[in-house]
mmCIF file of C-alpha atoms and ligand atoms in Angstrom:
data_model
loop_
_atom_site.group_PDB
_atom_site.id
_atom_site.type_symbol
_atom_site.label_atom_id
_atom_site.label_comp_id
_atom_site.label_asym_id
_atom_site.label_seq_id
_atom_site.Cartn_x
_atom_site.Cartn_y
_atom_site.Cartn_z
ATOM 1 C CA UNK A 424 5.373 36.116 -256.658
ATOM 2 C CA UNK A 425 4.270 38.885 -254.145
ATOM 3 C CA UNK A 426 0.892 37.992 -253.683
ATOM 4 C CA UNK A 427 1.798 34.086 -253.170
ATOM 5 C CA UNK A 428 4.407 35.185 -250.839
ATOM 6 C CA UNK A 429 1.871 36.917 -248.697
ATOM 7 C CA UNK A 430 -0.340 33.774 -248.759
ATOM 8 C CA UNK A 431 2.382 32.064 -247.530
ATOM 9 C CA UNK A 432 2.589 34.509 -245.078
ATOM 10 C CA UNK A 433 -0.776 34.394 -243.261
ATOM 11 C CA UNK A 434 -1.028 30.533 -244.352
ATOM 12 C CA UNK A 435 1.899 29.638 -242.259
ATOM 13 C CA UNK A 436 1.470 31.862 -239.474
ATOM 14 C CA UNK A 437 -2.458 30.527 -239.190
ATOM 15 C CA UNK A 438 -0.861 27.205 -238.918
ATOM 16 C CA UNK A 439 1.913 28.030 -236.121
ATOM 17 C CA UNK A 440 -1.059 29.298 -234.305
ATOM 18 C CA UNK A 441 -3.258 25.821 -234.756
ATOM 19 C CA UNK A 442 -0.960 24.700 -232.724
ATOM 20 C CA UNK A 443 -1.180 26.847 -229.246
ATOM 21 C CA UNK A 444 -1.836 24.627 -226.774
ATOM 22 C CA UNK A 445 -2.995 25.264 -222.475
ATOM 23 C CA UNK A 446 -0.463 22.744 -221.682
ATOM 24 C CA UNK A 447 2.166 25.688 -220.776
ATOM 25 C CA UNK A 448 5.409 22.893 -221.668
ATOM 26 C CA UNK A 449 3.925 22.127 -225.535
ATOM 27 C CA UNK A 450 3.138 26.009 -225.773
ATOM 28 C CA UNK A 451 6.789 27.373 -224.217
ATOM 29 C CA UNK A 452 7.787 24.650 -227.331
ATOM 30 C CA UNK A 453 5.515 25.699 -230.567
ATOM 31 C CA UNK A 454 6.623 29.333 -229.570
ATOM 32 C CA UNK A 455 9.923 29.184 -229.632
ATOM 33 C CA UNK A 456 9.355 27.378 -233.099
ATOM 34 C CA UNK A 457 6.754 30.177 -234.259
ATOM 35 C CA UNK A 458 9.898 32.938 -233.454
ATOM 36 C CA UNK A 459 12.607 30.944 -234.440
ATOM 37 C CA UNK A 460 10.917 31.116 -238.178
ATOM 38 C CA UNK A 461 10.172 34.633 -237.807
ATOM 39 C CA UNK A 462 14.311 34.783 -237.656
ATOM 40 C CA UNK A 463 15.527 32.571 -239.730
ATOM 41 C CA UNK A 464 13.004 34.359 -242.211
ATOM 42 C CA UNK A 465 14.831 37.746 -241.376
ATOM 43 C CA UNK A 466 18.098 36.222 -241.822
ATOM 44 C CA UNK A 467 17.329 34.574 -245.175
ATOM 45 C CA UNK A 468 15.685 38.067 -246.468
ATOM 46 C CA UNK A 469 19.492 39.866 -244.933
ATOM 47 C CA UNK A 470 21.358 37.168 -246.541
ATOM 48 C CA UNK A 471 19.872 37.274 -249.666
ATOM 49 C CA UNK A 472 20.595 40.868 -250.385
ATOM 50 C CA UNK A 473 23.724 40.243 -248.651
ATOM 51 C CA UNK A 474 24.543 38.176 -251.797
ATOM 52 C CA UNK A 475 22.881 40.346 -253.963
ATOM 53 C CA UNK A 476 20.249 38.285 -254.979
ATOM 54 C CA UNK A 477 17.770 39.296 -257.795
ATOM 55 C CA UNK A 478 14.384 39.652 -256.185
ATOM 56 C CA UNK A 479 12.943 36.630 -257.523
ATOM 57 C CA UNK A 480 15.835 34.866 -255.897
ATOM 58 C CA UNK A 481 15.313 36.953 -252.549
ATOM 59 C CA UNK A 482 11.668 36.069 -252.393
ATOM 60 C CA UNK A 483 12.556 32.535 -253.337
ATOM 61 C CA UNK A 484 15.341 32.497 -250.030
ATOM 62 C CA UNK A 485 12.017 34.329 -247.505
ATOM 63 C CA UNK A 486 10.282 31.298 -248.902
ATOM 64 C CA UNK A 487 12.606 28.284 -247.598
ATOM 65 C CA UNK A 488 13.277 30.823 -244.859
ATOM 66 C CA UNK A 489 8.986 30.502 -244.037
ATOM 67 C CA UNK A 490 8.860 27.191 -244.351
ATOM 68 C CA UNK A 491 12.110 25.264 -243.457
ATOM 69 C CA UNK A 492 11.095 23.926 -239.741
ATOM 70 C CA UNK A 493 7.054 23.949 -241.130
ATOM 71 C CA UNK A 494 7.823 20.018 -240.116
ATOM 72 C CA UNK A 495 8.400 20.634 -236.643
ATOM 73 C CA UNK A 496 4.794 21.529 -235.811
ATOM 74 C CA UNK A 497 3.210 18.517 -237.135
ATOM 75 C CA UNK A 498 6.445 16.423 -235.363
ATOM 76 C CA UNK A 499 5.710 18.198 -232.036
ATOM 77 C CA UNK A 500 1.552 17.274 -232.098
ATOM 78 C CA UNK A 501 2.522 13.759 -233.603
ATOM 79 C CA UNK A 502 5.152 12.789 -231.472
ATOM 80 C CA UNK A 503 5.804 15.118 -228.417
ATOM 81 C CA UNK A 504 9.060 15.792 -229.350
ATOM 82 C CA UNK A 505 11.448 17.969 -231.200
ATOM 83 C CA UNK A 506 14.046 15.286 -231.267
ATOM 84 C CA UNK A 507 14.477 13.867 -234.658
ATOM 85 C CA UNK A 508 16.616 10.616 -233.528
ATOM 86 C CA UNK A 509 13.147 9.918 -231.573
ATOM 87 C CA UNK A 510 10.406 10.451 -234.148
ATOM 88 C CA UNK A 511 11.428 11.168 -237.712
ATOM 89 C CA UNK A 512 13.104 13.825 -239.238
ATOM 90 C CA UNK A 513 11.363 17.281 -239.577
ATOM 91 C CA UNK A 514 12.738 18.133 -242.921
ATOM 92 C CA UNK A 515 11.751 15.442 -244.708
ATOM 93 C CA UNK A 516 8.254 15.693 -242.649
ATOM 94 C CA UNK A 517 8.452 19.580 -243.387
ATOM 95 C CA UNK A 518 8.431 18.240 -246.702
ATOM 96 C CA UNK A 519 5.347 16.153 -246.599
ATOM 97 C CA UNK A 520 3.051 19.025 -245.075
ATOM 98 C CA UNK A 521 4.394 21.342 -248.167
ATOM 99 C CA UNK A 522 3.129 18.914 -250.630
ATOM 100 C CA UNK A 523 -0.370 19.036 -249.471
ATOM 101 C CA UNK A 524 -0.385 22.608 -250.224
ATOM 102 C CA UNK A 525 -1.672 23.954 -253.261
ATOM 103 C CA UNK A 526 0.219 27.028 -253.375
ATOM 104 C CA UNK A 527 3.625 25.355 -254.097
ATOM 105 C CA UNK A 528 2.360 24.526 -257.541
ATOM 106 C CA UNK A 529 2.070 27.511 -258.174
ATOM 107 C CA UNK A 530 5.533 28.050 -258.073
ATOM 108 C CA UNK A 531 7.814 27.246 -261.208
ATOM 109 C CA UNK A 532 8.750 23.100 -261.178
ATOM 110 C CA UNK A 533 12.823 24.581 -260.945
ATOM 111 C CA UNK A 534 11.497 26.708 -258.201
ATOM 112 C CA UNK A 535 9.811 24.261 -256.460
ATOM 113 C CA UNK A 536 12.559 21.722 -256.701
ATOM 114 C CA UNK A 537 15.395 24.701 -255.101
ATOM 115 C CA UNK A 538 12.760 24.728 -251.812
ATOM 116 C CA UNK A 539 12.715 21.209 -251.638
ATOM 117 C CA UNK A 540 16.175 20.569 -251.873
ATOM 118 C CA UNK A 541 16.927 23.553 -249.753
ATOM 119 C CA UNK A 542 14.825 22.433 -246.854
ATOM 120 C CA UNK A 543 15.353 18.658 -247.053
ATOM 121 C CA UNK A 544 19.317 20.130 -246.954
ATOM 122 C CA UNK A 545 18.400 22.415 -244.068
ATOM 123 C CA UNK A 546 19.061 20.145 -241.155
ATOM 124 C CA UNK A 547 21.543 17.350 -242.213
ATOM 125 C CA UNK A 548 25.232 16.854 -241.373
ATOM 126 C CA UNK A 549 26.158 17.262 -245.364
ATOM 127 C CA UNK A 550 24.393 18.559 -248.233
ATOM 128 C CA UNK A 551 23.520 16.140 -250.620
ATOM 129 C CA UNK A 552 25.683 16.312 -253.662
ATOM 130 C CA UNK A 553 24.542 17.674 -256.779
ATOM 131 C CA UNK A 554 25.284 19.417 -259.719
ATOM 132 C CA UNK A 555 22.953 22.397 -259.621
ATOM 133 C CA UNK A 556 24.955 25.343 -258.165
ATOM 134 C CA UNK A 557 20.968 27.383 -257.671
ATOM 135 C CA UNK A 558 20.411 24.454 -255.323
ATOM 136 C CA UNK A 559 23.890 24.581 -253.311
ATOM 137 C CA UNK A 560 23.187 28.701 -252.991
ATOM 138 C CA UNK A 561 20.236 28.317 -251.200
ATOM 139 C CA UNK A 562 20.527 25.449 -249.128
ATOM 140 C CA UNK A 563 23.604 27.354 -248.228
ATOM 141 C CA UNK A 564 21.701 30.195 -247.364
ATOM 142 C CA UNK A 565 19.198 28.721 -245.199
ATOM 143 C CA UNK A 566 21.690 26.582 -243.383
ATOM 144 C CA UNK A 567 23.518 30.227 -242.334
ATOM 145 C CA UNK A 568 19.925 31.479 -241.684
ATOM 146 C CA UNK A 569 19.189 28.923 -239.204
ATOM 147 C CA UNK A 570 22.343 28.935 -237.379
ATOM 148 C CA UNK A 571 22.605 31.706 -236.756
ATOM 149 C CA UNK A 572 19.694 31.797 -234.863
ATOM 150 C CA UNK A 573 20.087 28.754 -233.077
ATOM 151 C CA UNK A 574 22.726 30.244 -231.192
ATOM 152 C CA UNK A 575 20.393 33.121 -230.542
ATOM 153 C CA UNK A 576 18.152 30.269 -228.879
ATOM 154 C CA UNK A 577 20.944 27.986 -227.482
ATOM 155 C CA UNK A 578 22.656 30.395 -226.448
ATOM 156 C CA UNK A 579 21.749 31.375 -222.759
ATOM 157 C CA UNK A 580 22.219 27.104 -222.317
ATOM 158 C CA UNK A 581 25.611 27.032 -223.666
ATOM 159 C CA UNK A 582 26.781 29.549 -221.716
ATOM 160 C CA UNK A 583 26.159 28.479 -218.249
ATOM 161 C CA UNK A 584 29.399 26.831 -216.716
ATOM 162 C CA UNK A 585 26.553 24.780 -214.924
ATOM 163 C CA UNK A 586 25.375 21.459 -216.205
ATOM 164 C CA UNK A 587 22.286 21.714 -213.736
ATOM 165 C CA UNK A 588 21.217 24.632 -215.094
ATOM 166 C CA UNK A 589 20.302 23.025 -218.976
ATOM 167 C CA UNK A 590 16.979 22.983 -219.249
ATOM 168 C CA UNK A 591 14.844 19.878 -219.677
ATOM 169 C CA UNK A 592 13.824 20.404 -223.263
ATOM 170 C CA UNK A 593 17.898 19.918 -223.511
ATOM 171 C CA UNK A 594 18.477 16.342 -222.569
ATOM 172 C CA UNK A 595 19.660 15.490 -219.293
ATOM 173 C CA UNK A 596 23.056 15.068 -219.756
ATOM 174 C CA UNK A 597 24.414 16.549 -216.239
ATOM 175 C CA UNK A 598 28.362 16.309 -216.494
ATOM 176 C CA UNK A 599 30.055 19.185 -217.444
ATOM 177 C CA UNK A 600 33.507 18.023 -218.497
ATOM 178 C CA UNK A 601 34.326 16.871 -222.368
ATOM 179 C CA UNK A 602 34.216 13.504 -223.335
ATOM 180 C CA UNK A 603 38.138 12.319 -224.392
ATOM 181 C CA UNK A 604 36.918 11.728 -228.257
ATOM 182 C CA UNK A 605 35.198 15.221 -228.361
ATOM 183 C CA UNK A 606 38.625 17.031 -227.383
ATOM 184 C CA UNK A 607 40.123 14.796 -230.082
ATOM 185 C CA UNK A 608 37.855 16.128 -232.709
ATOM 186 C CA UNK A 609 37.690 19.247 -230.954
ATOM 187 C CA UNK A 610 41.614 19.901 -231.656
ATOM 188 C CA UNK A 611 41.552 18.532 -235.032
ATOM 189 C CA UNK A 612 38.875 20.443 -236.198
ATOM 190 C CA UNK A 613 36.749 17.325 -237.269
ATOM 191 C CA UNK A 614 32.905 17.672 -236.856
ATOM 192 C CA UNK A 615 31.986 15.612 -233.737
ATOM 193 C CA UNK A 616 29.000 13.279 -233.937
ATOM 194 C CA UNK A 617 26.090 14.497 -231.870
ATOM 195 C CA UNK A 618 25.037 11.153 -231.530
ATOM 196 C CA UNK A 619 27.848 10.326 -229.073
ATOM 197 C CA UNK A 620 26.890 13.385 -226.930
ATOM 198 C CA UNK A 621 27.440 11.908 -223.180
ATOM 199 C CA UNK A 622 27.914 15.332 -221.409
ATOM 200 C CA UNK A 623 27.226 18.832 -221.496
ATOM 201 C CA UNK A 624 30.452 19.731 -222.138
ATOM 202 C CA UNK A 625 29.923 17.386 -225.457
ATOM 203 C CA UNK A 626 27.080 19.180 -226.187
ATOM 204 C CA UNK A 627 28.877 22.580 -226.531
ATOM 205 C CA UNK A 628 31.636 21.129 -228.571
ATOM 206 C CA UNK A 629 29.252 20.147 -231.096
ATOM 207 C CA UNK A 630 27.777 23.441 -231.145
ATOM 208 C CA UNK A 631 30.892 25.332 -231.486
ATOM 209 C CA UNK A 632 32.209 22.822 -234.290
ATOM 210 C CA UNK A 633 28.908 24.091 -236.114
ATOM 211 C CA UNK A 634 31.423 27.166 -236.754
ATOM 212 C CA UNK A 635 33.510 25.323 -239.078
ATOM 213 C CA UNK A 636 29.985 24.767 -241.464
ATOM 214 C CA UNK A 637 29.136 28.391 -241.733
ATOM 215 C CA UNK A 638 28.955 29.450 -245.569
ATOM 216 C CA UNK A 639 29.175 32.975 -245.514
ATOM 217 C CA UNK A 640 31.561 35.411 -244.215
ATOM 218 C CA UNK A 641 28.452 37.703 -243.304
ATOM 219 C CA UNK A 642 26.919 34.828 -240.970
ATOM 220 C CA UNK A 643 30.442 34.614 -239.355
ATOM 221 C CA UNK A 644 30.521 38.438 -238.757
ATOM 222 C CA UNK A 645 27.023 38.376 -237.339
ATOM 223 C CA UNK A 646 27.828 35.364 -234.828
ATOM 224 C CA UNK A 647 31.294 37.616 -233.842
ATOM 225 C CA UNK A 648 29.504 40.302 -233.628
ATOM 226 C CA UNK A 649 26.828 39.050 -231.131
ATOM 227 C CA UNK A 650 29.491 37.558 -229.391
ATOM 228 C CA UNK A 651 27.961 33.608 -229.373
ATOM 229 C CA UNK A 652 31.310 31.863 -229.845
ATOM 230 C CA UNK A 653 33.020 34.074 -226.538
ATOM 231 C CA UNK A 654 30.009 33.235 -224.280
ATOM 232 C CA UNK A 655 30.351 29.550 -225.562
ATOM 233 C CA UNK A 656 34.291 29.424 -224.866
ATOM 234 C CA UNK A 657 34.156 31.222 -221.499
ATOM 235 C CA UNK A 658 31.592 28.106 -220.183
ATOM 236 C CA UNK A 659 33.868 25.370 -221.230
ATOM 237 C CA UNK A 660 35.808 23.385 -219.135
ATOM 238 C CA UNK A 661 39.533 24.376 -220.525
ATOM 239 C CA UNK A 662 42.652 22.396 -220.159
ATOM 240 C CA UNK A 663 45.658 22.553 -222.510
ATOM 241 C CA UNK A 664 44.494 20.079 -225.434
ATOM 242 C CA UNK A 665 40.684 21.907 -225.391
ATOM 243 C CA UNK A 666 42.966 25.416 -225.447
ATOM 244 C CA UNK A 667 44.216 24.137 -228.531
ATOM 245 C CA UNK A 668 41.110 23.686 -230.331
ATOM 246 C CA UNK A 669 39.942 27.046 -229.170
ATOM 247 C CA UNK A 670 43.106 28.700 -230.706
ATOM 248 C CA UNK A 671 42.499 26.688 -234.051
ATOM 249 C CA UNK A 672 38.853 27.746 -234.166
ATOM 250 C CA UNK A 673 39.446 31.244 -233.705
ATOM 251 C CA UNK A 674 42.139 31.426 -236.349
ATOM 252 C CA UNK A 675 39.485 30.236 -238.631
ATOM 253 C CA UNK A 676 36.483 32.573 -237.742
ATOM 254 C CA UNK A 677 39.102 35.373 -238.430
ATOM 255 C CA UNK A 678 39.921 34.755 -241.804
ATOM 256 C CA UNK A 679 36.778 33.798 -242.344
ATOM 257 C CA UNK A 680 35.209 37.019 -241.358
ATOM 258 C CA UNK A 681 37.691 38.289 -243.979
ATOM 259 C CA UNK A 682 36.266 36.514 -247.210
ATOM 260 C CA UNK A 683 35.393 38.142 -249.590
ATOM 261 C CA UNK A 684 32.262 36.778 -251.551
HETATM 262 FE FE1 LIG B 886 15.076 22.881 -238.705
#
């Protein structure tokens, strides 16, 4: 698998680079795409040896890793967007560019069928349900992968106290405070539907309640350790019910830190 792995390599990065563009907005955009799957690649390679994945199974996780946002190029030229709710989603249009590529054949059909699953998985609000635990691993590894990075991109956002200062690739949503139903969810740990985002204050809720959807205690370390959730918490708004949910969320990245795997 070596050799199609590094044909995958040079393929995809080829393609990232199709994309450059003198318009300095769309360019600022495809970049932070082209890096963001440079890390999530990292993170997939870390997590899989983490786990102690065979190599096969390793190369397999730098694959989905390579490929999981390969929709968002083709979304960003189609549509001018990155926002799914306003073109289509970019995992199932991820999925579409991968099957016009011959080198996915030349993976094994199970093979195949674990990136497929594991990307189409990458970016929704559940995994689909199935019986095939090889497909659960690895769309839980690639959801951890690309988390954890997120925050690495989201994160100099959802720390500023200042609604103003959101940039305008993050919708403009100026207040700062929480919406009432957010708190709600907020305290009760319940994932809060980023759908219903009114403020920016919503918009770090959601992003915090991501915590509770983190697989492994490795990703939880590495998002401690980085200190993502503390720069989050010290830009909210914070009154006694939002304290509450704070407390209940740290409880839970402590023990979860603590799994064993
Ligand atoms: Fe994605």
């Amino acid at each position: 698998m070596k050799e199609l792995l590094e044909q995958m390599h040079s393929w995809i990065s080829q393609y990232m680079k199709s994309f450059y563009s003198e318009d300095e907005e769309v360019q600022q955009g495809i970049l932070i795409k082209e890096k963001h799957t440079g890390y999530v690649t990292s993170n997939c390679i870390e997590l899989a040896k983490y786990l102690n994945l065979s190599k096969h199974d390793s190369e397999l996780a730098e694959i989905i890793g390579l490929f999981h946002d390969v929709g968002r190029f083709r979304q960003y030229s189609l549509y001018k967007t990155f926002n799914d709710a306003d073109s289509e989603d970019h995992a199932d249009l991820g999925l579409k560019v991968i099957d016009e590529l011959d080198f996915f054949k030349r993976l094994s059909a199970e093979d195949n069928e674990i990136v497929h699953f594991a990307i189409k998985n990458h970016n929704k609000k559940l995994v689909e349900e199935t019986d095939d635990e090889r497909k659960i691993l690895f769309a839980k590894i690639i959801r951890d992968a690309d988390k954890l990075d997120i925050y690495r991109v989201l994160e100099p956002f959802l720390a500023q106290k200042n609604a103003d200062k959101m940039p305008k690739f993050i919708k403009g949503k100026e207040r700062a405070d929480i919406s009432p139903d957010f708190v709600e969810n907020f305290v009760a740990g319940n994932q809060a539907d980023y759908r219903k985002i009114r403020t920016n204050g919503d918009r770090k809720i959601v992003r915090l309640m991501w915590i509770y959807d983190i697989n492994f205690a490795w990703t939880m370390r590495k998002i401690v350790e980085r200190g993502y959730i503390n720069k989050i918490i010290d830009a909210l708004p914070i009154d006694n019910n939002v304290q509450k949910g704070i407390d209940r969320l740290l409880k839970y990245v402590k023990n979860k830190c603590n799994d064993a795997e």
